[in-house]
Short mmCIF file of C-alpha atoms and ligand atoms in Angstrom, two decimals:
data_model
loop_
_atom_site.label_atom_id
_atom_site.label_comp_id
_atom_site.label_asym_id
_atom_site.label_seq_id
_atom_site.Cartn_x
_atom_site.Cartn_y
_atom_site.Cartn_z
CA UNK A 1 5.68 0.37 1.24
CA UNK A 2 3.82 3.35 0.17
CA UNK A 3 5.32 6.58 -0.73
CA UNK A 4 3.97 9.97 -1.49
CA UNK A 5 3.59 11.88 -4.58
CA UNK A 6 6.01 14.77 -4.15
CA UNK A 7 8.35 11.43 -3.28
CA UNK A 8 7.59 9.76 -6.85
CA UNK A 9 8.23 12.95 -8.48
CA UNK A 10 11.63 13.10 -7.25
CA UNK A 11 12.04 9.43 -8.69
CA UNK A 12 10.50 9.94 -11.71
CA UNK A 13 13.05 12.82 -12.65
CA UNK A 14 15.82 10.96 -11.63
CA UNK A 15 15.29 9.09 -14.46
CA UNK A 16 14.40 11.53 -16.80
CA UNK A 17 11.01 11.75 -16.80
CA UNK A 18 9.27 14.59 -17.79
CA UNK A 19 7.95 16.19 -14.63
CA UNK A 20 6.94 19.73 -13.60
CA UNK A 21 9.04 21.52 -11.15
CA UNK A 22 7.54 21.56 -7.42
CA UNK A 23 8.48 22.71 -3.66
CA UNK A 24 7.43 20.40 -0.74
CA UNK A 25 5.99 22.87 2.37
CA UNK A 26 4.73 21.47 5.73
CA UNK A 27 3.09 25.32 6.30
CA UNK A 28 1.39 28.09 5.11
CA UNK A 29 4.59 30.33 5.69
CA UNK A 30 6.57 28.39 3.60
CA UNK A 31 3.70 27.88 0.86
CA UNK A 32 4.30 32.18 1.38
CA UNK A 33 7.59 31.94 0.85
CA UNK A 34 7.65 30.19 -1.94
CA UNK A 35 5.19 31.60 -4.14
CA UNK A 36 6.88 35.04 -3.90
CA UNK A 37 5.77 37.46 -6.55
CA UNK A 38 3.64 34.57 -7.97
CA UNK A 39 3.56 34.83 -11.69
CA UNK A 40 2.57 31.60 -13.43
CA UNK A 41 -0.10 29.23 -12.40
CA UNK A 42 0.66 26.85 -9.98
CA UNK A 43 -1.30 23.61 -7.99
CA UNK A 44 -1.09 23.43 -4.19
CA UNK A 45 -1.51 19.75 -3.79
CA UNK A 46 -1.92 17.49 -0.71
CA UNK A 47 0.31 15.24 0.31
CA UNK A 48 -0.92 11.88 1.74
CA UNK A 49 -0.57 8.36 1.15
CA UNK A 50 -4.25 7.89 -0.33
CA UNK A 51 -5.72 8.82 -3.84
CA UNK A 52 -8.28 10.76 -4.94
CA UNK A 53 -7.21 13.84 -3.59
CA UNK A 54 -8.71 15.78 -6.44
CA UNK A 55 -12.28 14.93 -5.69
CA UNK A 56 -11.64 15.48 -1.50
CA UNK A 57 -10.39 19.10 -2.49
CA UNK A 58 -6.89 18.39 -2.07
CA UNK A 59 -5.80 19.83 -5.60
CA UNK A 60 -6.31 23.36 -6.08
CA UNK A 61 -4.86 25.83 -9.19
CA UNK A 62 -3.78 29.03 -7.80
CA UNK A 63 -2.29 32.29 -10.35
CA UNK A 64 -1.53 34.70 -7.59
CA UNK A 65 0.52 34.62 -4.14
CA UNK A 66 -2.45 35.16 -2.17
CA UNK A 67 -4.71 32.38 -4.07
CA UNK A 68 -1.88 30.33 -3.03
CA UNK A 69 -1.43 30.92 0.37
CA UNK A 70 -5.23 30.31 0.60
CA UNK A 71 -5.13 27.48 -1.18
CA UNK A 72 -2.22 26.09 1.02
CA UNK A 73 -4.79 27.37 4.17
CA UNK A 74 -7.42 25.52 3.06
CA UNK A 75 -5.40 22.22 2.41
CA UNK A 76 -2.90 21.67 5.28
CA UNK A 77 -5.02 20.19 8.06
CA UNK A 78 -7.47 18.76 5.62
CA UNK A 79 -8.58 15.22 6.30
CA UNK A 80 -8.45 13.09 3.17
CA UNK A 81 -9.93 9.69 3.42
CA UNK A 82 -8.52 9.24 7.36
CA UNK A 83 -5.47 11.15 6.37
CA UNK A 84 -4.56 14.02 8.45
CA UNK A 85 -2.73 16.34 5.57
CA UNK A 86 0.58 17.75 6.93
CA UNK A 87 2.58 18.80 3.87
CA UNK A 88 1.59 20.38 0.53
CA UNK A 89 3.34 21.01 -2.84
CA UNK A 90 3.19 23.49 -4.84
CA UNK A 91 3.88 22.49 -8.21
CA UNK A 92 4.30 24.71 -11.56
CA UNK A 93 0.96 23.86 -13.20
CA UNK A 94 0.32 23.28 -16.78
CA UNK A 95 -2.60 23.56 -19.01
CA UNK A 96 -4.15 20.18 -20.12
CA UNK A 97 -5.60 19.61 -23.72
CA UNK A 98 -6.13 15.51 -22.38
CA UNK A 99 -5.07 13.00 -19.61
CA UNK A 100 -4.00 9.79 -19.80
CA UNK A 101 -3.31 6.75 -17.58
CA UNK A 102 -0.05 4.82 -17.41
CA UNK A 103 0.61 2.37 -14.63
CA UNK A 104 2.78 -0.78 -14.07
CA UNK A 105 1.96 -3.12 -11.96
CA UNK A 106 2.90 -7.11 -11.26
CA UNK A 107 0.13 -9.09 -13.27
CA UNK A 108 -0.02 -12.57 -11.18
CA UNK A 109 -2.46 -13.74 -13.99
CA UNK A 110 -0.04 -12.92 -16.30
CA UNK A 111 2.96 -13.98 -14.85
CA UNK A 112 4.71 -10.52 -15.57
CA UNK A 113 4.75 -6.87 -15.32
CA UNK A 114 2.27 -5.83 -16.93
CA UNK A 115 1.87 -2.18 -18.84
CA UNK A 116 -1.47 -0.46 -18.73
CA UNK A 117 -2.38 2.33 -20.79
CA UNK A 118 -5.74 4.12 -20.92
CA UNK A 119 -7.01 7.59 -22.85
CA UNK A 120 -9.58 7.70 -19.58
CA UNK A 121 -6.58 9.26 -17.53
CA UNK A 122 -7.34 11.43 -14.61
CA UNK A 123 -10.20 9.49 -12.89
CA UNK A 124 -9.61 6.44 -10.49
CA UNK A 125 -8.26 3.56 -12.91
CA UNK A 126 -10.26 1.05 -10.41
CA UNK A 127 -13.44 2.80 -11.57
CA UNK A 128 -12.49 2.32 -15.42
CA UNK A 129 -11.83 -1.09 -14.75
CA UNK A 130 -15.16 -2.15 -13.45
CA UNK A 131 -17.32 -0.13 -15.52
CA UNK A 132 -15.20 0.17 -19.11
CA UNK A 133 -12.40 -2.43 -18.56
CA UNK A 134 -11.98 -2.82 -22.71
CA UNK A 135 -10.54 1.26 -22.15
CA UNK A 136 -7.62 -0.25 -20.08
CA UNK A 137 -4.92 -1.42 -22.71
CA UNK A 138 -2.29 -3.67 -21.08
CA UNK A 139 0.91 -4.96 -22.27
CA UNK A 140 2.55 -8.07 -20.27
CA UNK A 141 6.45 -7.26 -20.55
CA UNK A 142 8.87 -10.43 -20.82
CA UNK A 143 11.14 -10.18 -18.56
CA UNK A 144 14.13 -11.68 -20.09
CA UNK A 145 13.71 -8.56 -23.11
CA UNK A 146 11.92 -6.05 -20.85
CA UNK A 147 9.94 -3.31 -22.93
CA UNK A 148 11.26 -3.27 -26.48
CA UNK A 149 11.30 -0.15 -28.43
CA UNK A 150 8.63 -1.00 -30.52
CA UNK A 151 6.49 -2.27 -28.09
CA UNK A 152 6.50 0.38 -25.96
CA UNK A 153 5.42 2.60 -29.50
CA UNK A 154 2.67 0.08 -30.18
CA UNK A 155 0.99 0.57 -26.50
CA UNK A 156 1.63 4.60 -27.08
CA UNK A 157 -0.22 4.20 -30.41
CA UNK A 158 -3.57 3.02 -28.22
CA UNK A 159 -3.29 6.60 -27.00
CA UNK A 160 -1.70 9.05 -30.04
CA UNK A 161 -1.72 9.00 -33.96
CA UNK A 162 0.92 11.50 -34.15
CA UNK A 163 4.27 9.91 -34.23
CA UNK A 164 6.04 12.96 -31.92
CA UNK A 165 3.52 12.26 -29.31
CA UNK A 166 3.85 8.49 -29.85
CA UNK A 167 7.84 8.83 -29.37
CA UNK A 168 7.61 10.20 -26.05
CA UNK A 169 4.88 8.49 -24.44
CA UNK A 170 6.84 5.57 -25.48
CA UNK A 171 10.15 6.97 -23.62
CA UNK A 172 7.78 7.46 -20.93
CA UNK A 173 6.73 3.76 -20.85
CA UNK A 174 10.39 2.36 -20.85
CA UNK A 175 11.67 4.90 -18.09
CA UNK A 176 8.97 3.88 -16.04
CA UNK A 177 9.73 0.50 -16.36
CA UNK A 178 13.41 1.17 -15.53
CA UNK A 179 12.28 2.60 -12.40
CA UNK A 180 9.83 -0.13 -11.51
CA UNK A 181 12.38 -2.78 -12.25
CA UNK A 182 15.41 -0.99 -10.68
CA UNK A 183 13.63 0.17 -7.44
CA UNK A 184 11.85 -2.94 -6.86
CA UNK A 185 8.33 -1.59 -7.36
CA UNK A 186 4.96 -3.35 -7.11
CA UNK A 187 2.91 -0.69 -8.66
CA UNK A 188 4.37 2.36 -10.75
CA UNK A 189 1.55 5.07 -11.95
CA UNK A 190 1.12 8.38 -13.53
CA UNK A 191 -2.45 9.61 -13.64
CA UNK A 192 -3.00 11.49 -14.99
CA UNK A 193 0.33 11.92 -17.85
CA UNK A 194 -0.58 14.51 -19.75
CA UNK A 195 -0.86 16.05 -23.25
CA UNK A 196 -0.20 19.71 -23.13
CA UNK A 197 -1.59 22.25 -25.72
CA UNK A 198 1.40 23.02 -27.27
CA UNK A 199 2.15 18.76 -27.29
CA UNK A 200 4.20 18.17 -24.19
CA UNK A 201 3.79 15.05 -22.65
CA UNK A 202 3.90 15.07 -18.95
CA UNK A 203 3.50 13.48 -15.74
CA UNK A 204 2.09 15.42 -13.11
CA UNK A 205 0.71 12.95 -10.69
CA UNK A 206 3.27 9.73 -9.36
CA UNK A 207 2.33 6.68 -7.04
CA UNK A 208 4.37 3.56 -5.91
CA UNK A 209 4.54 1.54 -4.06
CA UNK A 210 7.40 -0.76 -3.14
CA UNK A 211 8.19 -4.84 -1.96
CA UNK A 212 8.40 -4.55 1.33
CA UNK A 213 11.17 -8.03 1.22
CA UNK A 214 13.49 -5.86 -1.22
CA UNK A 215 13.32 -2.64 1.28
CA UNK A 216 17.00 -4.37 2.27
CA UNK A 217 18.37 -3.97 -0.46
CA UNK A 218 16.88 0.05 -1.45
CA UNK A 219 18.52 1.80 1.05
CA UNK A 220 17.75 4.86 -1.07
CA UNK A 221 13.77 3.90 -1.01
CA UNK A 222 13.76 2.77 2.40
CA UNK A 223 15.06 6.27 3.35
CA UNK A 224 11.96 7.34 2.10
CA UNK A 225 9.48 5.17 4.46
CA UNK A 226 6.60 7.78 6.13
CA UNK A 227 5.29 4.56 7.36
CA UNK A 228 1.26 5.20 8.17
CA UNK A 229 -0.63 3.58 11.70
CA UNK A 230 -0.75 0.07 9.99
CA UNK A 231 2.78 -0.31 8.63
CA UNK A 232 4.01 1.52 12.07
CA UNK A 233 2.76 -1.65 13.69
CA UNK A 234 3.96 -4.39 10.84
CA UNK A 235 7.42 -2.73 11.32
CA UNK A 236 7.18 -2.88 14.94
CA UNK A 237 5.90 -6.66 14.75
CA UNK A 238 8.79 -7.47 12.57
CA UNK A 239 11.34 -6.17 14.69
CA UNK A 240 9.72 -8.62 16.85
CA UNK A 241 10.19 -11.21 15.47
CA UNK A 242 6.74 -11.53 14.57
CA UNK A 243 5.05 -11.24 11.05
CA UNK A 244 2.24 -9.41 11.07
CA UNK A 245 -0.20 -7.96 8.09
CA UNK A 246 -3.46 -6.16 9.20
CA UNK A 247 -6.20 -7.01 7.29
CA UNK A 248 -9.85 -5.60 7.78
CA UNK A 249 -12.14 -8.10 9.46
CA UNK A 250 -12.54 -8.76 13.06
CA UNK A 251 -11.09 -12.17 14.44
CA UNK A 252 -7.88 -11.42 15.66
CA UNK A 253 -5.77 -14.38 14.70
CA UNK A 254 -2.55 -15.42 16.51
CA UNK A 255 -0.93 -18.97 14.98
CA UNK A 256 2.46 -20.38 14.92
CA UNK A 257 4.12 -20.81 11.47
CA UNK A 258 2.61 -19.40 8.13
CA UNK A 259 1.22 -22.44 6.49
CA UNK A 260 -0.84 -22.56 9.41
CA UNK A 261 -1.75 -19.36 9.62
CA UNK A 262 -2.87 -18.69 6.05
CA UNK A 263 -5.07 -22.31 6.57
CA UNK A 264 -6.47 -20.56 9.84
CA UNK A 265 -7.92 -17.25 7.65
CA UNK A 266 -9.34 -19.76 5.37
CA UNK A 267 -11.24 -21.81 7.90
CA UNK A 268 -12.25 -18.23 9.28
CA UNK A 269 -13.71 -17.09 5.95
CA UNK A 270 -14.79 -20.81 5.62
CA UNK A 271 -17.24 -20.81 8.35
CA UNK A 272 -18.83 -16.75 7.45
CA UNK A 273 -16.13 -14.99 9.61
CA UNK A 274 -13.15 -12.11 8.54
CA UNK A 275 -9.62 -12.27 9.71
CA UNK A 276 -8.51 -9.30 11.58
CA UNK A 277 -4.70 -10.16 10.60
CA UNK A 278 -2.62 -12.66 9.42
CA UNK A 279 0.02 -13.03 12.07
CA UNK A 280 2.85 -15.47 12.66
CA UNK A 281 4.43 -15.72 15.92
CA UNK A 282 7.07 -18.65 14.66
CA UNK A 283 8.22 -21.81 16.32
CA UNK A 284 9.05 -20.65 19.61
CA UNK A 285 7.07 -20.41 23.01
CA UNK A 286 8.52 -17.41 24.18
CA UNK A 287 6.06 -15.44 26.48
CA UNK A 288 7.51 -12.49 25.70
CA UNK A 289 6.39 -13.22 21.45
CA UNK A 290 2.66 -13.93 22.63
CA UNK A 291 2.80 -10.72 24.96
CA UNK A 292 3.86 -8.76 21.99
CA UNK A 293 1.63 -10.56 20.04
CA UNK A 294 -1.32 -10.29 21.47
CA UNK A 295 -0.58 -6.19 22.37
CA UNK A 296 -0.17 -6.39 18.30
CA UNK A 297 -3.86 -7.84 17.78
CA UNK A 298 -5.83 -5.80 20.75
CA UNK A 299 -4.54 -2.86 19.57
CA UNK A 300 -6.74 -2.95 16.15
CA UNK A 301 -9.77 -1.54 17.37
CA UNK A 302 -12.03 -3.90 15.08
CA UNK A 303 -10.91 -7.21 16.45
CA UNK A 304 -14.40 -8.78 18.63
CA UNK A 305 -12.34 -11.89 19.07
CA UNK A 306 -8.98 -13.76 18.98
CA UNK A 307 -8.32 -17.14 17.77
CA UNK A 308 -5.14 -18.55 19.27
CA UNK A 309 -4.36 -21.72 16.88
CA UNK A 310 -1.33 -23.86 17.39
CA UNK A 311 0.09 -26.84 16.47
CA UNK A 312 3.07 -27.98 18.79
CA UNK A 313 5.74 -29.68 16.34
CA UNK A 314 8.94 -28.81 17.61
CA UNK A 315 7.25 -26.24 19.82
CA UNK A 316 5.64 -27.98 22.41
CA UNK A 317 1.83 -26.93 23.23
CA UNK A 318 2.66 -26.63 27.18
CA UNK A 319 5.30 -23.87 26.57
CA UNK A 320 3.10 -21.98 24.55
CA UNK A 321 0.08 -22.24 27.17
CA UNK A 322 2.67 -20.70 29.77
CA UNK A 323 3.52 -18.25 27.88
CA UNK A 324 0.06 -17.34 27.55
CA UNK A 325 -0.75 -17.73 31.11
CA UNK A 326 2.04 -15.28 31.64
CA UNK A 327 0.95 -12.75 28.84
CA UNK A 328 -2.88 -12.83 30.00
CA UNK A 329 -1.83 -11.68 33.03
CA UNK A 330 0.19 -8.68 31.67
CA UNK A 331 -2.77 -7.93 28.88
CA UNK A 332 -6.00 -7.56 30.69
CA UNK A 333 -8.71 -7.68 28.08
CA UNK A 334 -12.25 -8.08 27.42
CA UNK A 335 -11.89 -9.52 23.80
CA UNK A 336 -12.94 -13.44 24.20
CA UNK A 337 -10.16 -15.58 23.07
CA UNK A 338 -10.42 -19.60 21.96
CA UNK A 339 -7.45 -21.69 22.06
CA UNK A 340 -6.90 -24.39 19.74
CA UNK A 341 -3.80 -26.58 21.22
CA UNK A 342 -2.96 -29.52 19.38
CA UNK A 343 0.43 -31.48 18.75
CA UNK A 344 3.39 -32.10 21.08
CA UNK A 345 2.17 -32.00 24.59
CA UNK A 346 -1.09 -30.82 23.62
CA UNK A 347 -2.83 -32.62 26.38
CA UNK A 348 -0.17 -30.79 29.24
CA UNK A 349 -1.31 -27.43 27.53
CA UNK A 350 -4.46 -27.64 27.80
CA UNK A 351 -4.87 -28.50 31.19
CA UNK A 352 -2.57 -25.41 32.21
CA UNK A 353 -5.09 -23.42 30.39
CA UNK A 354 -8.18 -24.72 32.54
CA UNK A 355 -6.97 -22.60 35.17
CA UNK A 356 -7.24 -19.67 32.66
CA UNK A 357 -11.30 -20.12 32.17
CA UNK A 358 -10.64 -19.85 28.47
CA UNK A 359 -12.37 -21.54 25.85
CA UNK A 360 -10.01 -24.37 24.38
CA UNK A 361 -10.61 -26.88 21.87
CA UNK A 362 -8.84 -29.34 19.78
CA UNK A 363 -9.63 -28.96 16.28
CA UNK A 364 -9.18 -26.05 14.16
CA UNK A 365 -12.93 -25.88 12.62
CA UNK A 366 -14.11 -25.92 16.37
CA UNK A 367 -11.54 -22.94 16.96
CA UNK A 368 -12.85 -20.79 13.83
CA UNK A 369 -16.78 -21.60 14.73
CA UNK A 370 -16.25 -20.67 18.52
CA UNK A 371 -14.07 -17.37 17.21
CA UNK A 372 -16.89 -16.27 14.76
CA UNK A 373 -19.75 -16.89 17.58
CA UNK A 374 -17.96 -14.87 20.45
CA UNK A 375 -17.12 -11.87 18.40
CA UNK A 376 -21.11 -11.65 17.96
CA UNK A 377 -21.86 -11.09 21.25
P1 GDP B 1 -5.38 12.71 -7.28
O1 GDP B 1 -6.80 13.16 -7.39
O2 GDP B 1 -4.99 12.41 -5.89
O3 GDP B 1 -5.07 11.59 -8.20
O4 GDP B 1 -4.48 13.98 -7.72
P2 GDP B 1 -3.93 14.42 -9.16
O5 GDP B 1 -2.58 14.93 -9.01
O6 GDP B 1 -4.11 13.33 -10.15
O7 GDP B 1 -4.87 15.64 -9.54
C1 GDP B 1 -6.24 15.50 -9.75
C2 GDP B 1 -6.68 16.30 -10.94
O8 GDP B 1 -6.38 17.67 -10.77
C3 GDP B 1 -6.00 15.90 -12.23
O9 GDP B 1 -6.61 14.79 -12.82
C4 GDP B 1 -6.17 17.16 -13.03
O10 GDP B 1 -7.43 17.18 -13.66
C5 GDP B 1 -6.13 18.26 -12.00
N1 GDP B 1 -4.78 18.86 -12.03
C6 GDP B 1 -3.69 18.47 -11.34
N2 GDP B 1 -2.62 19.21 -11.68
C7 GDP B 1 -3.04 20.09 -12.61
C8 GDP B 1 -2.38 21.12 -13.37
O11 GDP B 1 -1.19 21.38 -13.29
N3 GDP B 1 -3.15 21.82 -14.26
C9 GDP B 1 -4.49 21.58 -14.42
N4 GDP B 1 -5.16 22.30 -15.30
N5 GDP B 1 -5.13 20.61 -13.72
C10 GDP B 1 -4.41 19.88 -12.83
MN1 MN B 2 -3.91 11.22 -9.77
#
């Protein structure tokens, strides 16, 4: 789960971390009211649940009222990257002598969360990455100790010689962490954190994102779910019953239990084709679950084809071509769809599904190849 930045800020001072002042406004009348008798600098700032809003024009400084207000004009509406902008902030603004990057994330290499500090704050970290990776410093943190003291002042020392500054970037570090370990994160950023002329360190830019599985147990984070078009329809599947992740190919892929569903993207990718989805409809042959299902899959506008692969275990492969039957005839649809039926009563199955005209086969490779070929046409 994604949140937005004005969101993160709100987190990030909870815990004390050093973060300029801001109002969230969904119009320009309340960007008005709110910069009443301007008389600092402040940054009108987009907020949507994508990056690089800098570059799209979705961070502008503003001195007066009326600079504001246009600002504000200019943002809300704005379309960032798909992203239809329907609230600003306007934040108090500071000057910046440098930016930084600080980010946690969960290192599977590693085996840990992992710290990453860079001096090249402020631009997309992914771009540092590929083209100066040896700028990224990273840190992996044991988890049994969690970010000692003096660790924490050795990463800051990548970034500042003078020990004031080093002090509290190093706070910084271990509040972050707190917050990444307390609120279940998967990714915890500030870029860029930065170093103020008169030596304040401060954040003024927060992402995270959160483990969806641990969402039970952050009532406080879950309150904060703005869930976007995809993760409107991975809730919905999981309500369900169903799980569901959208991914970004175009064979729609419907498969009972998750073993055989990751095994079914592979032989996908295996044979030169992209997985639309991972989806898992379970053990049973409820119509109902492959009506919802399948709704699920044809409503992601890139799917060209749908690969139906079961194995009947305890679900038996002549339920699950009823419900089929039954949910073809609700779902009208010009996507071609295979069927792979194998397993308990596979033979029953696939006979019921002559009467459907579809493709079937038996083996899974056979499936993939036949998915791949139809979404060409
Ligand atoms: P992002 O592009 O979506 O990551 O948005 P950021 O919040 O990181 O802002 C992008 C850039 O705008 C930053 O890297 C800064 O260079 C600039 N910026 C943001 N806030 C301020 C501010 O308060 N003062 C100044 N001078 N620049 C700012
Ligand atoms: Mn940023």
């Amino acid at each position: 789960m994604k949140i937005h930045e004005y969101q993160a800020r709100e987190i990030f001072k909870k815990y004390g971390l050093p973060v300029p002042n801001h109002v969230l406004c969904h119009s320009v009348a309340e960007v008005k009211e709110a910069v009443k008798n301007l008389d600092r600098l402040v940054v009108v700032k987009a907020q949507v649940l994508v990056g690089g809003r800098g570059k799209a024009g979705g961070v502008k400084l503003a001195k007066t009222e009326a600079a504001a207000v246009a600002a504000a004009g200019q943002i809300l509406g704005m379309d960032i990257k798909g992203c239809q902008v329907e609230k600003v902030i306007v934040a108090d603004a500071v000057d910046i002598e440098k930016e930084y990057y600080v980010g946690l994330i969960n290192d599977r290499n590693a085996k840990s969360v992992t710290l990453m500090v860079s001096a090249e704050g402020g631009v997309e970290i992914e771009e540092v990455a590929q083209t100066n990776p040896e700028l990224i410093h990273r840190f992996p943190i044991n988890p049994q100790t969690g970010l000692l003291d003096f660790q924490a002042r050795d990463m800051a020392m990548k970034l500042f010689d003078d020990m004031k500054l080093v002090r509290q970037a190093a706070d910084i570090f271990q509040k972050l962490y707190r917050i990444f370990i307390e609120t279940d994160s998967t990714l915890a950023e500030i870029n860029p954190m930065v170093l103020t002329p008169d030596k304040q360190i401060l954040a003024i830019d927060g992402k995270m994102n959160f483990d969806d599985n641990a969402l039970y147990r952050q009532p406080e984070i879950l309150a904060m779910r703005e869930a976007d078009e995809d993760e409107l329809k991975e809730i919905d599947a999981k309500e369900k019953g169903l799980s569901y992740i959208k991914l970004d190919g175009n064979i729609g892929c419907m498969v009972n239990g998750a073993g055989l569903a990751m095994a079914t993207m592979d032989m996908i990718k295996l044979y030169g084709g992209n997985p639309a989805n991972f989806l898992d409809i379970g053990g049973s042959s409820n119509p109902q679950k492959v009506v919802d299902a399948m709704n699920i899959l044809l409503s992601d506008k890139n799917v060209q084809a749908v690969m139906i692969n079961i194995f009947g275990g305890i679900t038996r492969c002549d339920d699950v071509a009823r419900g089929l039957i039954e949910a073809l005839d609700t779902i009208k649809t010009d996507i071609p769809i295979v069927v792979r039926l194998s397993g308990t009563n596979a033979e029953e199955g696939l006979a019921l599904l002559e009467q459907t005209g579809l493709p079937t086969v038996s083996t899974m490779s056979e499936a993939a190849k036949k998915a791949i070929e139809l979404s060409k046409r």
